[in-house]
Short mmCIF file of C-alpha atoms and ligand atoms in Angstrom, two decimals:
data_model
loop_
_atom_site.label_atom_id
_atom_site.label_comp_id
_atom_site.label_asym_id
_atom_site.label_seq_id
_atom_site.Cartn_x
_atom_site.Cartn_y
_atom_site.Cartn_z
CA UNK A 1 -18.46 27.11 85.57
CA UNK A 2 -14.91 27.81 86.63
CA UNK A 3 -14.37 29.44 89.69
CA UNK A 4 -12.22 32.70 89.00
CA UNK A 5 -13.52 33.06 85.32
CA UNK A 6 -16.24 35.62 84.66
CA UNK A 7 -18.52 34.30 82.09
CA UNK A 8 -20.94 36.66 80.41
CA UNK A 9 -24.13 34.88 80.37
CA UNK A 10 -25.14 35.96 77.20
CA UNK A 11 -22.60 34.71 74.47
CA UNK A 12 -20.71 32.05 73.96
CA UNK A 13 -17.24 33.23 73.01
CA UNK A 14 -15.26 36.12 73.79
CA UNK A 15 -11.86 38.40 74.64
CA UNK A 16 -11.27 39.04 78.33
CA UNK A 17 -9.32 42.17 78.61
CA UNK A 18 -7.38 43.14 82.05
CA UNK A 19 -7.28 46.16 82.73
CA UNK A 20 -5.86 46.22 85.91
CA UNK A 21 -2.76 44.34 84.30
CA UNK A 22 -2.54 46.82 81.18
CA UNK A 23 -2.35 49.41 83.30
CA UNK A 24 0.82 47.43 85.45
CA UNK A 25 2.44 47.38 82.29
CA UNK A 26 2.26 50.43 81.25
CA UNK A 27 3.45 51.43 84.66
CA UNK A 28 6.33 49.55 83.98
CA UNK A 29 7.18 50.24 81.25
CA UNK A 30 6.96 54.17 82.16
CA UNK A 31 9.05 53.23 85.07
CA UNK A 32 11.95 52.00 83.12
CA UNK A 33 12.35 55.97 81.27
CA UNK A 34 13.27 59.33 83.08
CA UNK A 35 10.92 61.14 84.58
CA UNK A 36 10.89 63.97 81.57
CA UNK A 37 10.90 61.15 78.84
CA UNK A 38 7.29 60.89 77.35
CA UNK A 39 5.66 58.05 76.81
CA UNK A 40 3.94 57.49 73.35
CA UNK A 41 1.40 54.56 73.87
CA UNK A 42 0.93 52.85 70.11
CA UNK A 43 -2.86 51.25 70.24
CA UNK A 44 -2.92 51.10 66.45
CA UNK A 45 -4.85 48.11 65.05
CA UNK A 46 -7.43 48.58 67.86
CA UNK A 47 -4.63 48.28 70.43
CA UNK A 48 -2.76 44.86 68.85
CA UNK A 49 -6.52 43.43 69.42
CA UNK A 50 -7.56 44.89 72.87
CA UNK A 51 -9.82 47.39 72.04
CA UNK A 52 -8.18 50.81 71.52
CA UNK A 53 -10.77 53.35 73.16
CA UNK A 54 -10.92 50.93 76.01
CA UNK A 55 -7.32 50.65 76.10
CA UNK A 56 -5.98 54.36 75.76
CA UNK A 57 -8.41 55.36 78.27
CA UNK A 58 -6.88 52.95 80.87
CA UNK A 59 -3.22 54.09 79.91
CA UNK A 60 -4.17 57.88 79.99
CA UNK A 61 -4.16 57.13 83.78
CA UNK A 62 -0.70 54.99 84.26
CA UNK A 63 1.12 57.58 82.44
CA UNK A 64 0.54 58.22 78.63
CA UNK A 65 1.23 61.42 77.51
CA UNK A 66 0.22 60.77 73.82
CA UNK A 67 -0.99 57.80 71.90
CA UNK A 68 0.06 56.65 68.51
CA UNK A 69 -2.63 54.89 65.58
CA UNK A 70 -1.67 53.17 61.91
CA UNK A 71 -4.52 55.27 60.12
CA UNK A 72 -6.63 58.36 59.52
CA UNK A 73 -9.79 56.24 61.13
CA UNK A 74 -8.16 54.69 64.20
CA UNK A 75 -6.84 58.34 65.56
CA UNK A 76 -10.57 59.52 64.67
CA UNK A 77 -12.34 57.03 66.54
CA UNK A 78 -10.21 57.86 69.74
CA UNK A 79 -10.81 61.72 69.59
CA UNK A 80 -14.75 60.92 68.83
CA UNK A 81 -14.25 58.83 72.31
CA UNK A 82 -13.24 61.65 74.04
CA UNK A 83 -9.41 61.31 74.24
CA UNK A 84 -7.97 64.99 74.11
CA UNK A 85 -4.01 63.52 74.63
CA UNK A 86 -2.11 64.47 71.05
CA UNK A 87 -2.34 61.31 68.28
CA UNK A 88 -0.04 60.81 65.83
CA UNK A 89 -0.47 58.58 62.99
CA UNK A 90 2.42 56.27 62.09
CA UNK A 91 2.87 56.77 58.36
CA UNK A 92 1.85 59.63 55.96
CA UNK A 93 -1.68 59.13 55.30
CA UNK A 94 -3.21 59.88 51.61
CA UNK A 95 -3.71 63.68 50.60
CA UNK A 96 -7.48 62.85 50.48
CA UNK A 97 -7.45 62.60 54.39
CA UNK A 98 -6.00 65.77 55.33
CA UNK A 99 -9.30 67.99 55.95
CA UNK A 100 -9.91 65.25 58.66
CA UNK A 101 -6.98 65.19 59.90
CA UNK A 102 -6.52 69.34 60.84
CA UNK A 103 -10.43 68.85 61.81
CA UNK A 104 -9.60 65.91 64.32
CA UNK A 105 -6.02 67.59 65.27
CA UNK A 106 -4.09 64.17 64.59
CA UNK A 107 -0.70 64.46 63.73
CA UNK A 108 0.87 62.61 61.46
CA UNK A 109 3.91 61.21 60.08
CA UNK A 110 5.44 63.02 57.23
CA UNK A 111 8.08 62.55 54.82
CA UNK A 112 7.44 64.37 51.08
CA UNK A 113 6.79 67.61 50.74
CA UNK A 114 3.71 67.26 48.46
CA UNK A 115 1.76 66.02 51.69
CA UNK A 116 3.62 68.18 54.43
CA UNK A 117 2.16 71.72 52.20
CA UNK A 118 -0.90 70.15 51.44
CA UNK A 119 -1.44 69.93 55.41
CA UNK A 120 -0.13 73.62 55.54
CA UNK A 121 -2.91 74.97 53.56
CA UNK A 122 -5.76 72.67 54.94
CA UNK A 123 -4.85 73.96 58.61
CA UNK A 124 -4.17 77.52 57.38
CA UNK A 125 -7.45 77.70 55.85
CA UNK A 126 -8.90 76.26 58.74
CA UNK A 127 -6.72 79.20 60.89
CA UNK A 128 -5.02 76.35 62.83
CA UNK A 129 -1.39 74.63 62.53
CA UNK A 130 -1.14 70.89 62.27
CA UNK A 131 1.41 69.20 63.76
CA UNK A 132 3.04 66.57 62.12
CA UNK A 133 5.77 64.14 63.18
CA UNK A 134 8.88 63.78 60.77
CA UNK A 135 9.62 59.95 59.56
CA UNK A 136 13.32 59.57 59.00
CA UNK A 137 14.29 56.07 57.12
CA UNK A 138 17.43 55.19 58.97
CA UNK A 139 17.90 51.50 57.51
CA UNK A 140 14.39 49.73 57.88
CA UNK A 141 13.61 50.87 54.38
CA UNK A 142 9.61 51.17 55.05
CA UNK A 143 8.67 54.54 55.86
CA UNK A 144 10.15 58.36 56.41
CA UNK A 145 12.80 60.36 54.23
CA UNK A 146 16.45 58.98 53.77
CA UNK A 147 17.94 60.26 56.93
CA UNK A 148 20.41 62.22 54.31
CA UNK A 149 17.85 64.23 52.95
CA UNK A 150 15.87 65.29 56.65
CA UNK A 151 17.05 68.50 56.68
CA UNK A 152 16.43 69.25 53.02
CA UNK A 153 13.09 68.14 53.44
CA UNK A 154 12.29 70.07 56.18
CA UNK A 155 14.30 73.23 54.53
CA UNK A 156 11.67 72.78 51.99
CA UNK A 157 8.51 72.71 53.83
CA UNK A 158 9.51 75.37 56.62
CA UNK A 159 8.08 78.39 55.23
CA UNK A 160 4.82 77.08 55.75
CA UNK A 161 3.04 78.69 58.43
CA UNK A 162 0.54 76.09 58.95
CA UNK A 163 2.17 73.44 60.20
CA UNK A 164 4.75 72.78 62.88
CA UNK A 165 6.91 70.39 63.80
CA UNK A 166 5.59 68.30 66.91
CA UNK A 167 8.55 65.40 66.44
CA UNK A 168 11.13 63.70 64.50
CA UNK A 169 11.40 60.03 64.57
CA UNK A 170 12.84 56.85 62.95
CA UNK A 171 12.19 53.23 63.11
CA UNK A 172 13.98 49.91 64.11
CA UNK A 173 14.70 46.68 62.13
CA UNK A 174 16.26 44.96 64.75
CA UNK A 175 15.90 46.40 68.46
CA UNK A 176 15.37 43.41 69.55
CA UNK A 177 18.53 42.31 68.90
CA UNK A 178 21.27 42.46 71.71
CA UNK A 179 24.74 43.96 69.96
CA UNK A 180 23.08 44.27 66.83
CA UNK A 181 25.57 46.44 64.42
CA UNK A 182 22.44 47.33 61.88
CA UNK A 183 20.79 49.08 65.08
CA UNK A 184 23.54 50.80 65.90
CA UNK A 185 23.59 52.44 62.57
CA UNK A 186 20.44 52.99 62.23
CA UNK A 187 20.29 55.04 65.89
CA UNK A 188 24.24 57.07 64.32
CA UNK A 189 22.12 57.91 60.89
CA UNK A 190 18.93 59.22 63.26
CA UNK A 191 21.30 61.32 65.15
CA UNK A 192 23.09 62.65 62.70
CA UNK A 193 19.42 63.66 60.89
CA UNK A 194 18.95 65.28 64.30
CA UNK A 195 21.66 67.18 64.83
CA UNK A 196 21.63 68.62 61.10
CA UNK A 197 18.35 70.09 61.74
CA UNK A 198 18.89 71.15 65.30
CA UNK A 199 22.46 73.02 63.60
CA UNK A 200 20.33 74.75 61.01
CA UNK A 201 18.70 76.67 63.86
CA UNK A 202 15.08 74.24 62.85
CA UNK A 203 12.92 72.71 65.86
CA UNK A 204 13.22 68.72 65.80
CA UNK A 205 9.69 68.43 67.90
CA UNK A 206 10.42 65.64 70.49
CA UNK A 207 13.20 63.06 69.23
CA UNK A 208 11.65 59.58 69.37
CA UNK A 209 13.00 56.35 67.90
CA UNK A 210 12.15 53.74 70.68
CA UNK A 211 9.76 50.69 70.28
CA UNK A 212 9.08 48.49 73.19
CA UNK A 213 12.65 46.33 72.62
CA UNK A 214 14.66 49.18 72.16
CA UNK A 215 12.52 50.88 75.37
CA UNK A 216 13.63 48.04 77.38
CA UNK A 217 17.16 46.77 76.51
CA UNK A 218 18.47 50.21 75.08
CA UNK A 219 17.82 52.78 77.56
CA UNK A 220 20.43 55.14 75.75
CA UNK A 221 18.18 55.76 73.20
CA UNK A 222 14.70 57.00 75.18
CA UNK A 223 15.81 60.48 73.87
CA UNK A 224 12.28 62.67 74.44
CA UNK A 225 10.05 60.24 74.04
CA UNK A 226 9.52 56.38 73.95
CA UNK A 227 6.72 54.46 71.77
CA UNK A 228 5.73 51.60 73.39
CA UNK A 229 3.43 48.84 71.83
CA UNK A 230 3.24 45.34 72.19
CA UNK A 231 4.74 45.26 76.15
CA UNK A 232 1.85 47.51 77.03
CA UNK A 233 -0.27 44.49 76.55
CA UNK A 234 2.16 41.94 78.51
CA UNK A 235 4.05 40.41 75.65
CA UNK A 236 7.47 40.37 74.86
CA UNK A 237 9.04 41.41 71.55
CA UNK A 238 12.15 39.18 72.87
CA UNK A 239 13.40 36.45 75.01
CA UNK A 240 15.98 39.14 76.86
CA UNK A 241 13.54 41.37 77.26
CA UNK A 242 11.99 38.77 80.29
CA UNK A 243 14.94 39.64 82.45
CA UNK A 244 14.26 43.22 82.10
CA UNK A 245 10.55 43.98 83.23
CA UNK A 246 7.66 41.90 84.65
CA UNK A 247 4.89 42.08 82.05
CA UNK A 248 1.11 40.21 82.68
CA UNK A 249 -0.64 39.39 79.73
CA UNK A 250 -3.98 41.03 79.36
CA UNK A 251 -6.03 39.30 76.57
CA UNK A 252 -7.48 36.07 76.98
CA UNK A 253 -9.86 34.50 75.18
CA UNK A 254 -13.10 32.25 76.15
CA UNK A 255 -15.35 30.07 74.87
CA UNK A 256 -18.27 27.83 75.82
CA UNK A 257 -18.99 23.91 74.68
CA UNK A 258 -21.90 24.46 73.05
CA UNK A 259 -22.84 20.54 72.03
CA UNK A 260 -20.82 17.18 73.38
CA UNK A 261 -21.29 14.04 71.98
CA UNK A 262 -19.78 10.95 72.77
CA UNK A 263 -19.16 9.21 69.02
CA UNK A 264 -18.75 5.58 67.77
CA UNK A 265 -14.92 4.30 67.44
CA UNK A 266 -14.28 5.41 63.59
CA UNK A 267 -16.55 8.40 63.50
CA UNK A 268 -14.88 11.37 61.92
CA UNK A 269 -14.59 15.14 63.01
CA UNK A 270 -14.78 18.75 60.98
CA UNK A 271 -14.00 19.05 57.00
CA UNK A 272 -12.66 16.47 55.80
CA UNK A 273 -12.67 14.28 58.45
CA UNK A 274 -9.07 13.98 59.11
CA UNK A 275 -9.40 13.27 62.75
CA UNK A 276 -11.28 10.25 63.88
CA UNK A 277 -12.20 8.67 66.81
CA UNK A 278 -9.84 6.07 67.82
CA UNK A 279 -11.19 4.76 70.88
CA UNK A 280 -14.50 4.32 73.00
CA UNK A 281 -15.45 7.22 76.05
CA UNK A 282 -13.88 10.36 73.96
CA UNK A 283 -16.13 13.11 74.29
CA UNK A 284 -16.29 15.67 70.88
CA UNK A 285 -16.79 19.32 72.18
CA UNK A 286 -17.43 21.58 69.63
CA UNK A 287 -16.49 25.98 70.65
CA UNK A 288 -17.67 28.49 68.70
CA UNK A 289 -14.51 30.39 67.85
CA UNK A 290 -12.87 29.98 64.17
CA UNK A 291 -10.84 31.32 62.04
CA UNK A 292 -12.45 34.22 61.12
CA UNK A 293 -12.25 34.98 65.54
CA UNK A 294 -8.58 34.81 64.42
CA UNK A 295 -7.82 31.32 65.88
CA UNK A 296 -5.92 30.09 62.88
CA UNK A 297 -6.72 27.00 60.34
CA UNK A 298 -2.99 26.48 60.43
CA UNK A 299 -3.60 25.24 64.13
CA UNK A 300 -5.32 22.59 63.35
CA UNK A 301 -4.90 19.30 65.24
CA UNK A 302 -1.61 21.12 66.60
CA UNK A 303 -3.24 22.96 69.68
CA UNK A 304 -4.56 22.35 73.09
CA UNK A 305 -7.49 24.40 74.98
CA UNK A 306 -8.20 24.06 79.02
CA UNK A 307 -10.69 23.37 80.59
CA UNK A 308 -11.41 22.84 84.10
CA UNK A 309 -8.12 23.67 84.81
CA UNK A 310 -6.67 20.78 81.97
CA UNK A 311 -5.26 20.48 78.72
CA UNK A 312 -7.33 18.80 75.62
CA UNK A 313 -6.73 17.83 72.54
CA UNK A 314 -7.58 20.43 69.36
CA UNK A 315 -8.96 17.62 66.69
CA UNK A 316 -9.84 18.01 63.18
CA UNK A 317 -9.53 21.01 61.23
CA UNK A 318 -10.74 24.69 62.63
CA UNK A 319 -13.83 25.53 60.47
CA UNK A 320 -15.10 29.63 60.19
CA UNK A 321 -16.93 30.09 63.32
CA UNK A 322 -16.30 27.00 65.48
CA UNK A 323 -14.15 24.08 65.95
CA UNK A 324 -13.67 20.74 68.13
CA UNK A 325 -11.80 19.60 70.57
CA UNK A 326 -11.76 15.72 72.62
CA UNK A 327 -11.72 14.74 76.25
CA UNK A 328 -10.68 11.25 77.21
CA UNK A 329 -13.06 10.09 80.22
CA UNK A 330 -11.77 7.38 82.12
CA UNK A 331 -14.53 5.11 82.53
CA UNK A 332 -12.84 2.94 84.50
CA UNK A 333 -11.67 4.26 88.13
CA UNK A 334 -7.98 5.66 86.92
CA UNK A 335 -5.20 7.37 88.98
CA UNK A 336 -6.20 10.25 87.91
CA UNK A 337 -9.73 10.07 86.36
CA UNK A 338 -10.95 13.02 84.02
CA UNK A 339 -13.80 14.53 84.97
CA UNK A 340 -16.50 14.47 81.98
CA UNK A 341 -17.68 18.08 80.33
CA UNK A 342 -20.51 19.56 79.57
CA UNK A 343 -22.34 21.60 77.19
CA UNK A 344 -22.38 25.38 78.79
CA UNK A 345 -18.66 24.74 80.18
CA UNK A 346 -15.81 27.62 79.90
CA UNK A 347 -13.15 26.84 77.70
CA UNK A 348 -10.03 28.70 77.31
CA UNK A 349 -8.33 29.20 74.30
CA UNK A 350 -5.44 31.80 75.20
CA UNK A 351 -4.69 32.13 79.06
CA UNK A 352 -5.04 31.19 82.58
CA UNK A 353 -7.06 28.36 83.62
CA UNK A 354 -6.22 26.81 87.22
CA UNK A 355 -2.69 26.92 87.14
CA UNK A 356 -2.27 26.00 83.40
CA UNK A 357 -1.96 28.72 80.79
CA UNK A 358 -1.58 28.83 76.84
CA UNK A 359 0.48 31.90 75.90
CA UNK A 360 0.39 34.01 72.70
CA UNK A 361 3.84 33.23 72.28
CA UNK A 362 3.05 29.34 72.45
CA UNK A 363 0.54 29.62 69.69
CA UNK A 364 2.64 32.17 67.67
CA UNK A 365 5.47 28.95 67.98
CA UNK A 366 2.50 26.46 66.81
CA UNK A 367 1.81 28.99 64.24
CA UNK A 368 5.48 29.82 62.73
CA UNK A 369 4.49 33.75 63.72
CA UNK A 370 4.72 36.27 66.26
CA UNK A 371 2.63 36.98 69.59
CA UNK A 372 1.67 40.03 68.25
CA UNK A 373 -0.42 38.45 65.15
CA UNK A 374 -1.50 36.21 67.80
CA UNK A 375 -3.47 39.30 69.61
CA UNK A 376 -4.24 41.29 66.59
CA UNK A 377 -5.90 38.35 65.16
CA UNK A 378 -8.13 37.73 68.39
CA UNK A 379 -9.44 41.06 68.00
CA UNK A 380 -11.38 40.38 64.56
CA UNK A 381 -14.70 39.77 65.41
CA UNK A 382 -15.18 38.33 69.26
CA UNK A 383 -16.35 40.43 71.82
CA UNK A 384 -14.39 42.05 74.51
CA UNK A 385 -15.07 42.36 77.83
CA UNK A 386 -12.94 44.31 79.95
CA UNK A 387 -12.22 43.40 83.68
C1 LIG B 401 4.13 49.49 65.83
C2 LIG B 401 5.12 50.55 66.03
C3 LIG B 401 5.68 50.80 67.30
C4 LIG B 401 5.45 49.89 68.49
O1 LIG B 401 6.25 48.74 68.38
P1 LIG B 401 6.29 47.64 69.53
O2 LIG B 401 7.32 46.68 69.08
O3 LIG B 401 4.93 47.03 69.56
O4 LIG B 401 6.62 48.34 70.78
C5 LIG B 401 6.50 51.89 67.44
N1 LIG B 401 6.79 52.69 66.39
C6 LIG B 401 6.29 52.48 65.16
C7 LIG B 401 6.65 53.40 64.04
C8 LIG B 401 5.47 51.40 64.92
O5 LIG B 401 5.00 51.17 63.69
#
């Protein structure tokens, strides 16, 4: 057993979650805005992977003022867990949805007027007013109304007495971009869509446009509120963002060995068989975490785990629900002998072991992706356990 590692006795893979280090992060993060800039804490797709009841509840206390969700479900599950901050949901969810949206008070993102009157009458009926957020496309070309056509949007739904305006936001393509001209336009068109509404006497709700890069290298854009994602969880959406803030990661993830064998030279390993044993004393340890944990078939052969504080070899390919890796025991009295492994030993897929570590942004290199895939992918099916 490594020292410093806490192993649940009973299972043999898992996600260790910090939560002293999410809430650092958040801290930070918090700490980089004015004092009356809110902080919008996104924790969609079960917070990139964390666990997003776990997760908001730790934030609520290093200074979220509201958390943000992808769907309809997510912002349910957090209000059935007993957060009471608001919740907005990041794109306009179907009509079908709306009777549990006004009944869970979510708030979410809106952009035709078919779905902003629909909400109307469901929270009229219901004598409440739903707040929605207004999505304004400045460039990205995913979600919200053409930032020409904010005002006449919201000139067409403002009658309605039964909803209200809780904030007006846009998205960007490239914030993590230093100098980038296409995020400069996008933040002119946003505040032009702003200031049209604001000049036609209309409440904007709070003015947010501010992801985690733009949070940290564009502080002239925090406006009322920030929405922070992916550096809440220690990871950086760019290289200059390093300089800016100290973020800790807090996801690793764990295995056990759960069989070792010590094969003939030749003997082949996993579907396939495309590794093989090239020479006597390698140990094959097989760790039940696959592909359908999220660690990636593309990683095959092209990874490294830790254990006891050292680097191993991934070999053959990453099956479903397990996969091997080798250790090369020095039979002979080397320099610098290995130590042999057993079955029951930790093994560490992402994070700290001793003083080596595999990042998320390592893998998302091996993997031609991003560290946050890398984290959203660890959260499919392993369990957490938060620390
Ligand atoms: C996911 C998302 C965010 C958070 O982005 P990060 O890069 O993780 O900070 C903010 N706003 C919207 C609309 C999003 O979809």
């Amino acid at each position: 057993m490594v020292r410093g590692i806490r192993c649940p006795e009973d299972r043999w893979a898992w996600v260790e979650i910090d939560l002293d280090a999410l809430r650092e992060n958040t801290a930070a993060i918090k700490r980089l805005v004015a004092r009356n800039v809110q902080m919008m804490c996104v924790v969609k797709a079960d917070a990139y992977g964390h666990g997003a009841v776990q997760c908001a509840k730790a934030m609520r206390r290093a200074g979220a003022d509201q958390f943000a969700v992808a769907t309809v479900t997510e912002g349910v599950e957090l209000r059935e867990s007993g957060i009471r901050e608001p919740i907005a949901i990041l794109s306009e969810p179907p009509l079908e949805t709306i009777q549990t949206i006004v009944d869970h008070d979510l708030a979410p993102a809106v952009y035709t007027q078919d779905f902003a009157l629909s909400l109307g009458e469901c929270a009229a009926a219901a004598g409440k007013v739903a707040p929605y957020h207004l999505a304004v496309d400045t460039g990205m070309t995913r979600i919200g109304v053409n930032w020409r056509d904010a005002l006449e949007l919201r000139r067409s739904i403002d009658f309605h007495r039964g909803i209200e305006c809780a904030g007006t936001f846009t998205h960007f393509a490239t914030a993590d971009v230093l100098g980038d001209w296409d995020f400069e336009m996008q933040y002119r068109r946003f505040c032009e869509a702003v200031r049209s509404i604001d000049d036609s006497g209309l409440d904007t709700g709070l003015v947010h446009c501010g992801n985690t890069p733009a949070t940290i290298l564009h502080p002239e854009v925090h406006e009322d509120m920030v929405r922070a994602g992916i550096g809440l969880y220690g990871l950086h959406p760019a290289v200059e963002t390093r300089r800016k803030v100290r973020l800790r990661p807090v996801m690793s993830v764990r295995g056990r060995i759960t069989r070792v064998e010590r094969p003939e030279v030749g003997t082949g390993v996993s579907y396939g068989l495309t590794y093989r044993v090239p020479k006597p004393n390698i140990q094959i340890c097989t760790v039940p975490i696959g592909y359908a944990d999220g660690l990636a078939r593309s990683l095959s052969g092209n990874m490294d785990v830790l254990v006891n504080g050292e680097r191993c070899r991934q070999v053959g390919r990453i099956c479903m629900d397990q996969f091997m890796f080798a250790v090369a025991v020095n039979s002979v009295r080397a320099y610098r002998p290995t130590r042999a492994v057993e079955r029951g030993d930790v093994v560490t897929i992402l994070g700290y072991d001793g003083n080596e570590m595999i990042s998320a942004d390592d893998m998302a290199a091996r993997r031609n992706t991003i560290n946050y895939e890398v984290v959203c992918d660890f959260g499919l099916r392993l369990e957490k356990i938060y620390v």
